[in-house]
Coordinates of C-alpha atoms and ligand atoms in Angstrom, one line a residue:
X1 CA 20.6 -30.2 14.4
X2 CA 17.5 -28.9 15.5
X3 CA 18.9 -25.6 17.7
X4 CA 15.4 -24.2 19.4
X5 CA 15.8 -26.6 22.7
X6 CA 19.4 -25.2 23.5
X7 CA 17.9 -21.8 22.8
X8 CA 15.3 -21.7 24.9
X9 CA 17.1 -23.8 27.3
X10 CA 20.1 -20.9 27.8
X11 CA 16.8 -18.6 27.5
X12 CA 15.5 -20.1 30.6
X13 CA 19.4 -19.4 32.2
X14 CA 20.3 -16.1 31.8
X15 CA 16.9 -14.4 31.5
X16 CA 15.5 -12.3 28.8
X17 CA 15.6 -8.9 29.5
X18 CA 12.2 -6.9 29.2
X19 CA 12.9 -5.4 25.9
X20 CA 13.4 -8.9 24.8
X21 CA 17.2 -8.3 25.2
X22 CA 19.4 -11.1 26.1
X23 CA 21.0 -10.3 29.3
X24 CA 24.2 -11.6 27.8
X25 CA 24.6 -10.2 24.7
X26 CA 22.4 -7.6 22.5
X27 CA 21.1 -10.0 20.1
X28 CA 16.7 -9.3 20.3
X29 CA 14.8 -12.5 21.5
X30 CA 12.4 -13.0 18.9
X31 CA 8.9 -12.7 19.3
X32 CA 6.6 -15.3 17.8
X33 CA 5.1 -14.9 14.8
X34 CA 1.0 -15.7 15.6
X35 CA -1.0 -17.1 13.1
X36 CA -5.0 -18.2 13.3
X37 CA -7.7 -18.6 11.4
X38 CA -9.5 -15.5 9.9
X39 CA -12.3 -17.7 8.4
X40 CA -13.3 -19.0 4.9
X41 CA -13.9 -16.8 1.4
X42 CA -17.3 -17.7 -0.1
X43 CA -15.8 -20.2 -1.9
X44 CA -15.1 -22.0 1.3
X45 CA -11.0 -21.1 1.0
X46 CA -9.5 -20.9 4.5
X47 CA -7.3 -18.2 5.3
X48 CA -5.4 -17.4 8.1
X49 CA -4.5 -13.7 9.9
X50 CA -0.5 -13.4 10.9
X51 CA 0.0 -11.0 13.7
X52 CA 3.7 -9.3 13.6
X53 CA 5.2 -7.6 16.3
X54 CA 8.3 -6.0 17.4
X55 CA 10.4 -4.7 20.5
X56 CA 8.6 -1.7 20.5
X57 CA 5.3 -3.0 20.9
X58 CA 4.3 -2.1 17.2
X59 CA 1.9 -4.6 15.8
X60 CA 0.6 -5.7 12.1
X61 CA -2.1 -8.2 11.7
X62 CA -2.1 -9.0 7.7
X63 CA -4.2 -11.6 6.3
X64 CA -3.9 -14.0 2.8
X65 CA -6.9 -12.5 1.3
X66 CA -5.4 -10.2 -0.9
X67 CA -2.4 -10.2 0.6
X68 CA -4.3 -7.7 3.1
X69 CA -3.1 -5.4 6.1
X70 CA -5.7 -5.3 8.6
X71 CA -4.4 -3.8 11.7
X72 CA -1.1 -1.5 12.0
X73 CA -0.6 -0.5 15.6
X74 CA 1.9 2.1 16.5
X75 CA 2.5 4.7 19.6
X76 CA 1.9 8.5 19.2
X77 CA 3.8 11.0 21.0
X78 CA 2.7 9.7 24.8
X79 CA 3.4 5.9 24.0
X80 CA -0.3 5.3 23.4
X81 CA -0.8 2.4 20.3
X82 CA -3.5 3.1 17.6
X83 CA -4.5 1.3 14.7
X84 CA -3.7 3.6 12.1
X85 CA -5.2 1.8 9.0
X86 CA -8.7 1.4 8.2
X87 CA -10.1 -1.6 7.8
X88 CA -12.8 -4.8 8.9
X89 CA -13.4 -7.0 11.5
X90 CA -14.4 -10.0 9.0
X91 CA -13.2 -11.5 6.1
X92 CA -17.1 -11.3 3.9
X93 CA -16.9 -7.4 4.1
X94 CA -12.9 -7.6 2.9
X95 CA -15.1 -9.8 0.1
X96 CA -18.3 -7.9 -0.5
X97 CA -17.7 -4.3 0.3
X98 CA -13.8 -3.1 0.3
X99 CA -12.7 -0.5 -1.3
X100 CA -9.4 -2.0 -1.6
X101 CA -8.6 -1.6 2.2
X102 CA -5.0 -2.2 2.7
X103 CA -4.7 -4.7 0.3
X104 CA -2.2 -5.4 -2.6
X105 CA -3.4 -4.0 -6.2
X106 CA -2.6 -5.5 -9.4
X107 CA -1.9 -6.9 -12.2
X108 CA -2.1 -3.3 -13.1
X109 CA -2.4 -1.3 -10.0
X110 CA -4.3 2.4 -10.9
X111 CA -6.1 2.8 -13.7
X112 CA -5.7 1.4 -17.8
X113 CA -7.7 3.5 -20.2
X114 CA -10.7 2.4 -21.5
X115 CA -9.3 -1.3 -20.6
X116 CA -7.0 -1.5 -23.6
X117 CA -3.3 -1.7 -23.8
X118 CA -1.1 -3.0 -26.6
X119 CA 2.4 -5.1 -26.4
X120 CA 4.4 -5.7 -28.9
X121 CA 1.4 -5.5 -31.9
X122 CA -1.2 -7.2 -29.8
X123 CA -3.8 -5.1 -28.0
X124 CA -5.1 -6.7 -24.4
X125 CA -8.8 -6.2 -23.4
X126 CA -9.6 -5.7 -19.8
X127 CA -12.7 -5.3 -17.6
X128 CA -13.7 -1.7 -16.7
X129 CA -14.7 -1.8 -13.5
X130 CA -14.4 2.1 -13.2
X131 CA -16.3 3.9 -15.4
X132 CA -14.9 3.2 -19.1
X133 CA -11.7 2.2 -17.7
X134 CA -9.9 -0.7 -16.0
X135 CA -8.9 -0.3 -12.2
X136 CA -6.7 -2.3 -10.0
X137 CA -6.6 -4.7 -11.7
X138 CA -9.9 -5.7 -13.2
X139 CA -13.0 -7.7 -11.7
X140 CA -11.2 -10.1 -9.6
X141 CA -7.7 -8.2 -9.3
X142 CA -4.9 -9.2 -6.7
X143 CA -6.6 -8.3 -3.7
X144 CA -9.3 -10.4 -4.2
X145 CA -7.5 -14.0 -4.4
X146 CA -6.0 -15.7 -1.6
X147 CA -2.4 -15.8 -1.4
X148 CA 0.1 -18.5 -0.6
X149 CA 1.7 -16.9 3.0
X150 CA 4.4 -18.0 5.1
X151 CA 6.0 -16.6 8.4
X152 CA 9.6 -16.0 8.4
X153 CA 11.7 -14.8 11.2
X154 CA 14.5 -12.5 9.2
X155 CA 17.5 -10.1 10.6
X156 CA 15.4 -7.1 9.9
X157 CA 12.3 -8.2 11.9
X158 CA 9.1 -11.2 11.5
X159 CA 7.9 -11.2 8.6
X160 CA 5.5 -12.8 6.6
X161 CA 5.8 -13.8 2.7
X162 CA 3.0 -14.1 0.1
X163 CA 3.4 -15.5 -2.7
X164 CA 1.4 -16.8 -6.0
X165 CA 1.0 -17.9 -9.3
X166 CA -1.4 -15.0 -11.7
X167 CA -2.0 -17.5 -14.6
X168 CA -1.5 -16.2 -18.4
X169 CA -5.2 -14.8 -19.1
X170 CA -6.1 -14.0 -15.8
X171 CA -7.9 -10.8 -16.0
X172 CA -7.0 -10.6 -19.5
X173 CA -2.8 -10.5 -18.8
X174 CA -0.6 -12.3 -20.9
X175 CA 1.7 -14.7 -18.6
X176 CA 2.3 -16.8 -15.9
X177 CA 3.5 -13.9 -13.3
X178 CA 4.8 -15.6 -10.3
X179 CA 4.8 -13.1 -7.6
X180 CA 6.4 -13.1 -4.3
X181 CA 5.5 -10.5 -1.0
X182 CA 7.4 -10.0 1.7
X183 CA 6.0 -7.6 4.5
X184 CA 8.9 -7.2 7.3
X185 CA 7.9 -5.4 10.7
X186 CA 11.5 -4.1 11.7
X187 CA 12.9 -2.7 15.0
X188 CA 13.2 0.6 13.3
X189 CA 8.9 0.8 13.6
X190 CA 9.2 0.5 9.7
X191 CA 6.7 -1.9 7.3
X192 CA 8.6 -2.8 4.8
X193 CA 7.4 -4.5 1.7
X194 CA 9.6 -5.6 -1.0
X195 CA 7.5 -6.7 -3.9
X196 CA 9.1 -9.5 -6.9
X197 CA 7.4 -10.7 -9.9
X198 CA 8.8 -12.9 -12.7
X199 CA 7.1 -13.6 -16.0
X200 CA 7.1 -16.4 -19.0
X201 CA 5.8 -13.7 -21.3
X202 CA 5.9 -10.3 -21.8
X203 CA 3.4 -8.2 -19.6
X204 CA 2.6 -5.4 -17.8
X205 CA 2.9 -4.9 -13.8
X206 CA 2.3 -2.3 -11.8
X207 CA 1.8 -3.4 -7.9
X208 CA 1.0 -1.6 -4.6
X209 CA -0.2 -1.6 -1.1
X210 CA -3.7 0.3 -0.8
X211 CA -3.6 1.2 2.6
X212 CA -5.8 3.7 3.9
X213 CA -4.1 5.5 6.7
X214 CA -5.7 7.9 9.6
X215 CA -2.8 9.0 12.0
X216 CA -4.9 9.8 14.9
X217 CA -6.2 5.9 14.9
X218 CA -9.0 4.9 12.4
X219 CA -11.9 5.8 12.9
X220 CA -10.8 9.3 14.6
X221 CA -12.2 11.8 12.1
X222 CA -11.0 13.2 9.0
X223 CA -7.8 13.6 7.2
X224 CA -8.3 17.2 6.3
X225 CA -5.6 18.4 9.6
X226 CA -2.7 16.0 8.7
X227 CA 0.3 17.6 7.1
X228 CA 1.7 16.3 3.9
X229 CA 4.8 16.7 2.4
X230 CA 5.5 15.0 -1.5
X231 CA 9.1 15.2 -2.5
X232 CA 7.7 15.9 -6.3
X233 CA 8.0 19.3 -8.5
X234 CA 5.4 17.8 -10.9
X235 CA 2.0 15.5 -10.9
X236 CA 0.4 13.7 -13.8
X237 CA -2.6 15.8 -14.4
X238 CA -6.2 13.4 -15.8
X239 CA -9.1 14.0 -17.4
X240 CA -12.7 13.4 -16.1
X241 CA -12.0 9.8 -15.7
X242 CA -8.9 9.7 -13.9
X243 CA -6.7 8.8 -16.8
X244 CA -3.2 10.7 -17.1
X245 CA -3.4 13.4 -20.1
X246 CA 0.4 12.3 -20.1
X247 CA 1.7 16.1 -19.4
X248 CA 4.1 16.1 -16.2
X249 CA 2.8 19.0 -14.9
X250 CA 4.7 21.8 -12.4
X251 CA 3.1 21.8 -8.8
X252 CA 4.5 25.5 -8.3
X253 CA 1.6 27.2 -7.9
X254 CA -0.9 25.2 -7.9
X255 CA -3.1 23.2 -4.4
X256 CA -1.0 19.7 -5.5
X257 CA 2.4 21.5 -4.3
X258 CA 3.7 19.7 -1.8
X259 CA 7.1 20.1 -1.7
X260 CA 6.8 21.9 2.2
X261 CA 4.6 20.6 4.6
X262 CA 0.7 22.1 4.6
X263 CA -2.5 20.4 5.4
X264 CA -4.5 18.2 3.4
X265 CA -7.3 20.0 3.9
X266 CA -5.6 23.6 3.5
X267 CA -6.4 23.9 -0.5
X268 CA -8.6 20.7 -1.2
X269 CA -11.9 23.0 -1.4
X270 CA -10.4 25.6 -4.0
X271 CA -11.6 25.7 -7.4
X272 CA -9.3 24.2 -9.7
X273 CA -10.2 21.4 -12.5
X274 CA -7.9 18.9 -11.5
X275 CA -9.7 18.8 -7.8
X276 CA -12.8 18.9 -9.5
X277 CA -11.7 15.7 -11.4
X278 CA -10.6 13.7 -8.3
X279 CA -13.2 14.7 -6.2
X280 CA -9.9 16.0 -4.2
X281 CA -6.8 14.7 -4.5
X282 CA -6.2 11.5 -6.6
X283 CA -3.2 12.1 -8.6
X284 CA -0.4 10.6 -9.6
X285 CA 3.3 12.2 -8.2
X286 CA 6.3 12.2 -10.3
X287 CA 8.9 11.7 -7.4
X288 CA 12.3 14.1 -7.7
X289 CA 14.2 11.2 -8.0
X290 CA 17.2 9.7 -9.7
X291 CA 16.8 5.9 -11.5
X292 CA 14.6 3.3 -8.8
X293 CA 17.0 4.0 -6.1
X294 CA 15.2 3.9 -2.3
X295 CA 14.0 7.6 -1.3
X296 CA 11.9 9.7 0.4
X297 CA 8.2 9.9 -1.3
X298 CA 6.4 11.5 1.4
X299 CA 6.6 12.4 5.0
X300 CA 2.8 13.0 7.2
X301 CA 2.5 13.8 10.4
X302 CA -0.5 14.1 12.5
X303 CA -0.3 17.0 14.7
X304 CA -3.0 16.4 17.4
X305 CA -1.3 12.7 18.6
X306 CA 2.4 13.7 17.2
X307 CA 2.5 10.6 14.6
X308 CA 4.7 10.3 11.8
X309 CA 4.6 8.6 8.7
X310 CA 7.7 8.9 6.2
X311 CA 7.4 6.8 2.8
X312 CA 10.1 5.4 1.1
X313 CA 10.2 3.6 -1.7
X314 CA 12.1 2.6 -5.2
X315 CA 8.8 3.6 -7.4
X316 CA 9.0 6.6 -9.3
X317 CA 5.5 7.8 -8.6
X318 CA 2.7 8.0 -5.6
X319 CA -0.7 8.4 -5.9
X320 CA -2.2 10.5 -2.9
X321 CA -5.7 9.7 -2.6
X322 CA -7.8 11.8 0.0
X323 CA -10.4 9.5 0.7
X324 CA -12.8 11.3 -1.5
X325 CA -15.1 8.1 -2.0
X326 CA -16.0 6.9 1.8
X327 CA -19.2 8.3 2.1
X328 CA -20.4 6.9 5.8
X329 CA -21.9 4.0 4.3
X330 CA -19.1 1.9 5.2
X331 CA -18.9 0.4 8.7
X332 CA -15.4 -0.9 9.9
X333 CA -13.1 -2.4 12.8
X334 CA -15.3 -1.7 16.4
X335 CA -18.1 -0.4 14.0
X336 CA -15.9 3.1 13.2
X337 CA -18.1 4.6 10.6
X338 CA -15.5 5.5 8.0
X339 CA -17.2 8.9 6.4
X340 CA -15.7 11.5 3.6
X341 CA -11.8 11.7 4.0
X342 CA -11.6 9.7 6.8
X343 CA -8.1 8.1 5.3
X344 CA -6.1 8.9 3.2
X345 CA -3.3 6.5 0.6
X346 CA 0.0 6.8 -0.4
X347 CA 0.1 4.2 -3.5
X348 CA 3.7 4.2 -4.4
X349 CA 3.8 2.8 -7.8
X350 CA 4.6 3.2 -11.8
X351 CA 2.6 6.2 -13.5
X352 CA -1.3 5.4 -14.0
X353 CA -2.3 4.4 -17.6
X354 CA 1.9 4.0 -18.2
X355 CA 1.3 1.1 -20.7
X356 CA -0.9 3.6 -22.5
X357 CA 2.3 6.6 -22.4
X358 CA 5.1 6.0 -24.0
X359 CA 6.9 9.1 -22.1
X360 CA 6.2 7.5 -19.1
X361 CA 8.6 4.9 -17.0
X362 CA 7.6 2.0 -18.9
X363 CA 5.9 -1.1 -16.7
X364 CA 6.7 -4.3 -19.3
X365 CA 8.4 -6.9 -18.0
X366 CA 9.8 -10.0 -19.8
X367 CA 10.9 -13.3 -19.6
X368 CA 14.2 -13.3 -17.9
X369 CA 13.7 -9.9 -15.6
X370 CA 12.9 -9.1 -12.3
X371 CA 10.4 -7.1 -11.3
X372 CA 11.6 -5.8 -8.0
X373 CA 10.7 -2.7 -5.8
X374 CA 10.4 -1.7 -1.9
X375 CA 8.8 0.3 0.0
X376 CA 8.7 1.4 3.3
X377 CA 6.1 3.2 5.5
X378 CA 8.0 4.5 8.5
X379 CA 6.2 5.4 11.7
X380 CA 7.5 7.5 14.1
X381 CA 6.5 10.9 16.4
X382 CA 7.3 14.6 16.5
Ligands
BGC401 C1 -7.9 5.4 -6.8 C2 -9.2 6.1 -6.5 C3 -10.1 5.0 -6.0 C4 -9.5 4.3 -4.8 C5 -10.3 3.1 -4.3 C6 -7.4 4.8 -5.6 O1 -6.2 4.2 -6.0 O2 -7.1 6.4 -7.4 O3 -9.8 6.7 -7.5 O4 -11.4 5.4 -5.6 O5 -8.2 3.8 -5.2 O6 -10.8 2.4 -5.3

């Protein structure tokens, strides 16, 4: 029996309260999940933009192109909504010019040095696409397909689900990896995104959201005042290229301690080889964690507008990436010129390079497992 009519007829009844409470109980109406059209690839694909919301007013806009968020509205400390994420107003710059705005990463999210891994006897050849190594998964990664996406209302919140098919070979992976997405918008002002992957053969995954967050609203200046805290003692310290040495380094000491809450921009200047490397910070976190249990990675707060942004997640890493290569050349949403450190990521994920570390958490997955992990970006104010 089709239940929706009797719904909305007892809807029409009683009355919904304004928080989109039922008058008669304390079950949330929901709110409609909208989906339109967010134009064609180049290839002349369709895809289509899903627009979240919840009680609070927080909104998500995520499109099937890579599985992308393009809009994250939430309140700072005077009720005011901001997108917080940077991104662009149409689909061909997503295609032509992104530097993986908010989109999903993989096969291998981070970086695989010199595009060469080996499983069980048998080494894989990649594309570098980042210097002489392989990044986010190769030339035409994850965020550069379009996705299978569906709206689902669940307990937690709307939601929308992505899912697809990465065919054995693509990008040089062995396997049919059938993935499956689900971004939930809860009550709590929480994205959630629970990530799931399956294989026929053994492989290697390693998959993240690559948001680029500005808690003042993108668009609204640099990073550099926004305090970060990283629930890690150690980092994964690279060479020239960005590839983990494979030492699990102490932050005591050092600008990459995070462990209290300090400014990005309070040691990002200082002389110290690893900066130097990353151009900033773009390093890899070991989280003080126990097994893939959901914790705290990081907590950010934005002191001007009082946002807050807490990261949880089941990975046992996060890279923090300052933004070091916007250079003013891109133009985004309501033309917001996006210049040096003007966003910042927090990739929650498996060590870069892992398949190439033996010491590290290992990323293979075979026939028969479940790839499963969650994370959460949790949004509220001081
Ligand atoms: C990498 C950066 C890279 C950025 C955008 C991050 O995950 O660590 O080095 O520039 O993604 O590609």
């Amino acid at each position: 029996m089709n239940s929706k009519p009797v719904r909305l007829a007892l809807a029409a009844m009683i009355g919904w309260g304004a928080s989109g409470c039922c008058s008669l109980c304390s079950k949330k109406a929901e709110i409609k999940i909208m989906k339109e059209s967010f134009g064609k690839t180049q290839d002349g694909i369709a895809v289509d933009c899903y627009t979240l919301k919840n009680h609070n007013g927080v909104e998500m806009k995520a499109i099937n192109y890579g599985a992308t968020i393009i809009a994250l509205k939430v309140p700072d400390q005077n009720g005011k909504l901001d997108d917080v994420v940077l991104g662009f107003d149409k689909l061909a710059d997503y295609e032509t010019k992104s530097p993986y705005f908010g989109c999903i990463v993989g096969r291998y999210g981070n970086r695989i040095a010199k595009g060469h891994f080996s499983l069980n006897g048998v080494t894989y050849c990649l594309a570098t696409n980042n210097g002489p190594n392989s990044l986010h998964g190769g030339l035409k990664g994850f965020d550069k397909v379009v996705w299978q996406a569906k709206e689902m209302q669940t307990a937690a919140g709307p939601a929308v689900v992505f899912t697809r098919v990465s065919k054995d070979g693509e990008e040089g992976y062995p396997g049919d990896l059938t993935l499956k997405l689900v971004y939930t918008l809860t009550d709590k002002n929480e994205v959630k995104i629970d990530y799931t992957a399956t294989t026929d053969k053994d492989t290697v995954v390693n998959l993240t959201n690559h948001s680029y967050f500005n808690l003042a609203g993108q668009g609204h200046g640099d990073i550099l005042g926004h305090e970060m805290q990283i629930n890690a003692s150690h980092f994964t310290p690279v060479d020239a290229t960005l590839i983990p040495t494979g030492e699990l380094r102490p932050v005591k000491g050092t600008p990459f301690d995070f462990t209290k809450p300090i400014t990005i921009g309070a040691r990002i200047t200082q002389s110290d080889e690893q900066l130097k490397f990353g151009n900033g910070y773009d390093h890899n976190w070991a989280l003080d964690k126990d097994g893939d249990d959901l914790c705290c990675a990081a907590r950010v707060v934005e002191p001007q507008r009082g946002r807050v942004m807490e990261v949880l997640t089941t990975e046992p890493g996060v890279q923090f990436y300052s933004g070091n290569f916007l250079d003013g050349t891109l133009a985004g949403k309501a033309g917001k010129v996006y210049k040096f450190r003007n966003g910042f990521c927090l990739e929650t994920q498996h060590y870069p390079d892992s398949p190439n570390h033996p010491n590290f958490p290992p990323t293979i997955l075979r026939p028969g497992q479940t790839y499963q992990t969650t994370t959460i970006y949790r949004f509220s104010t001081k």
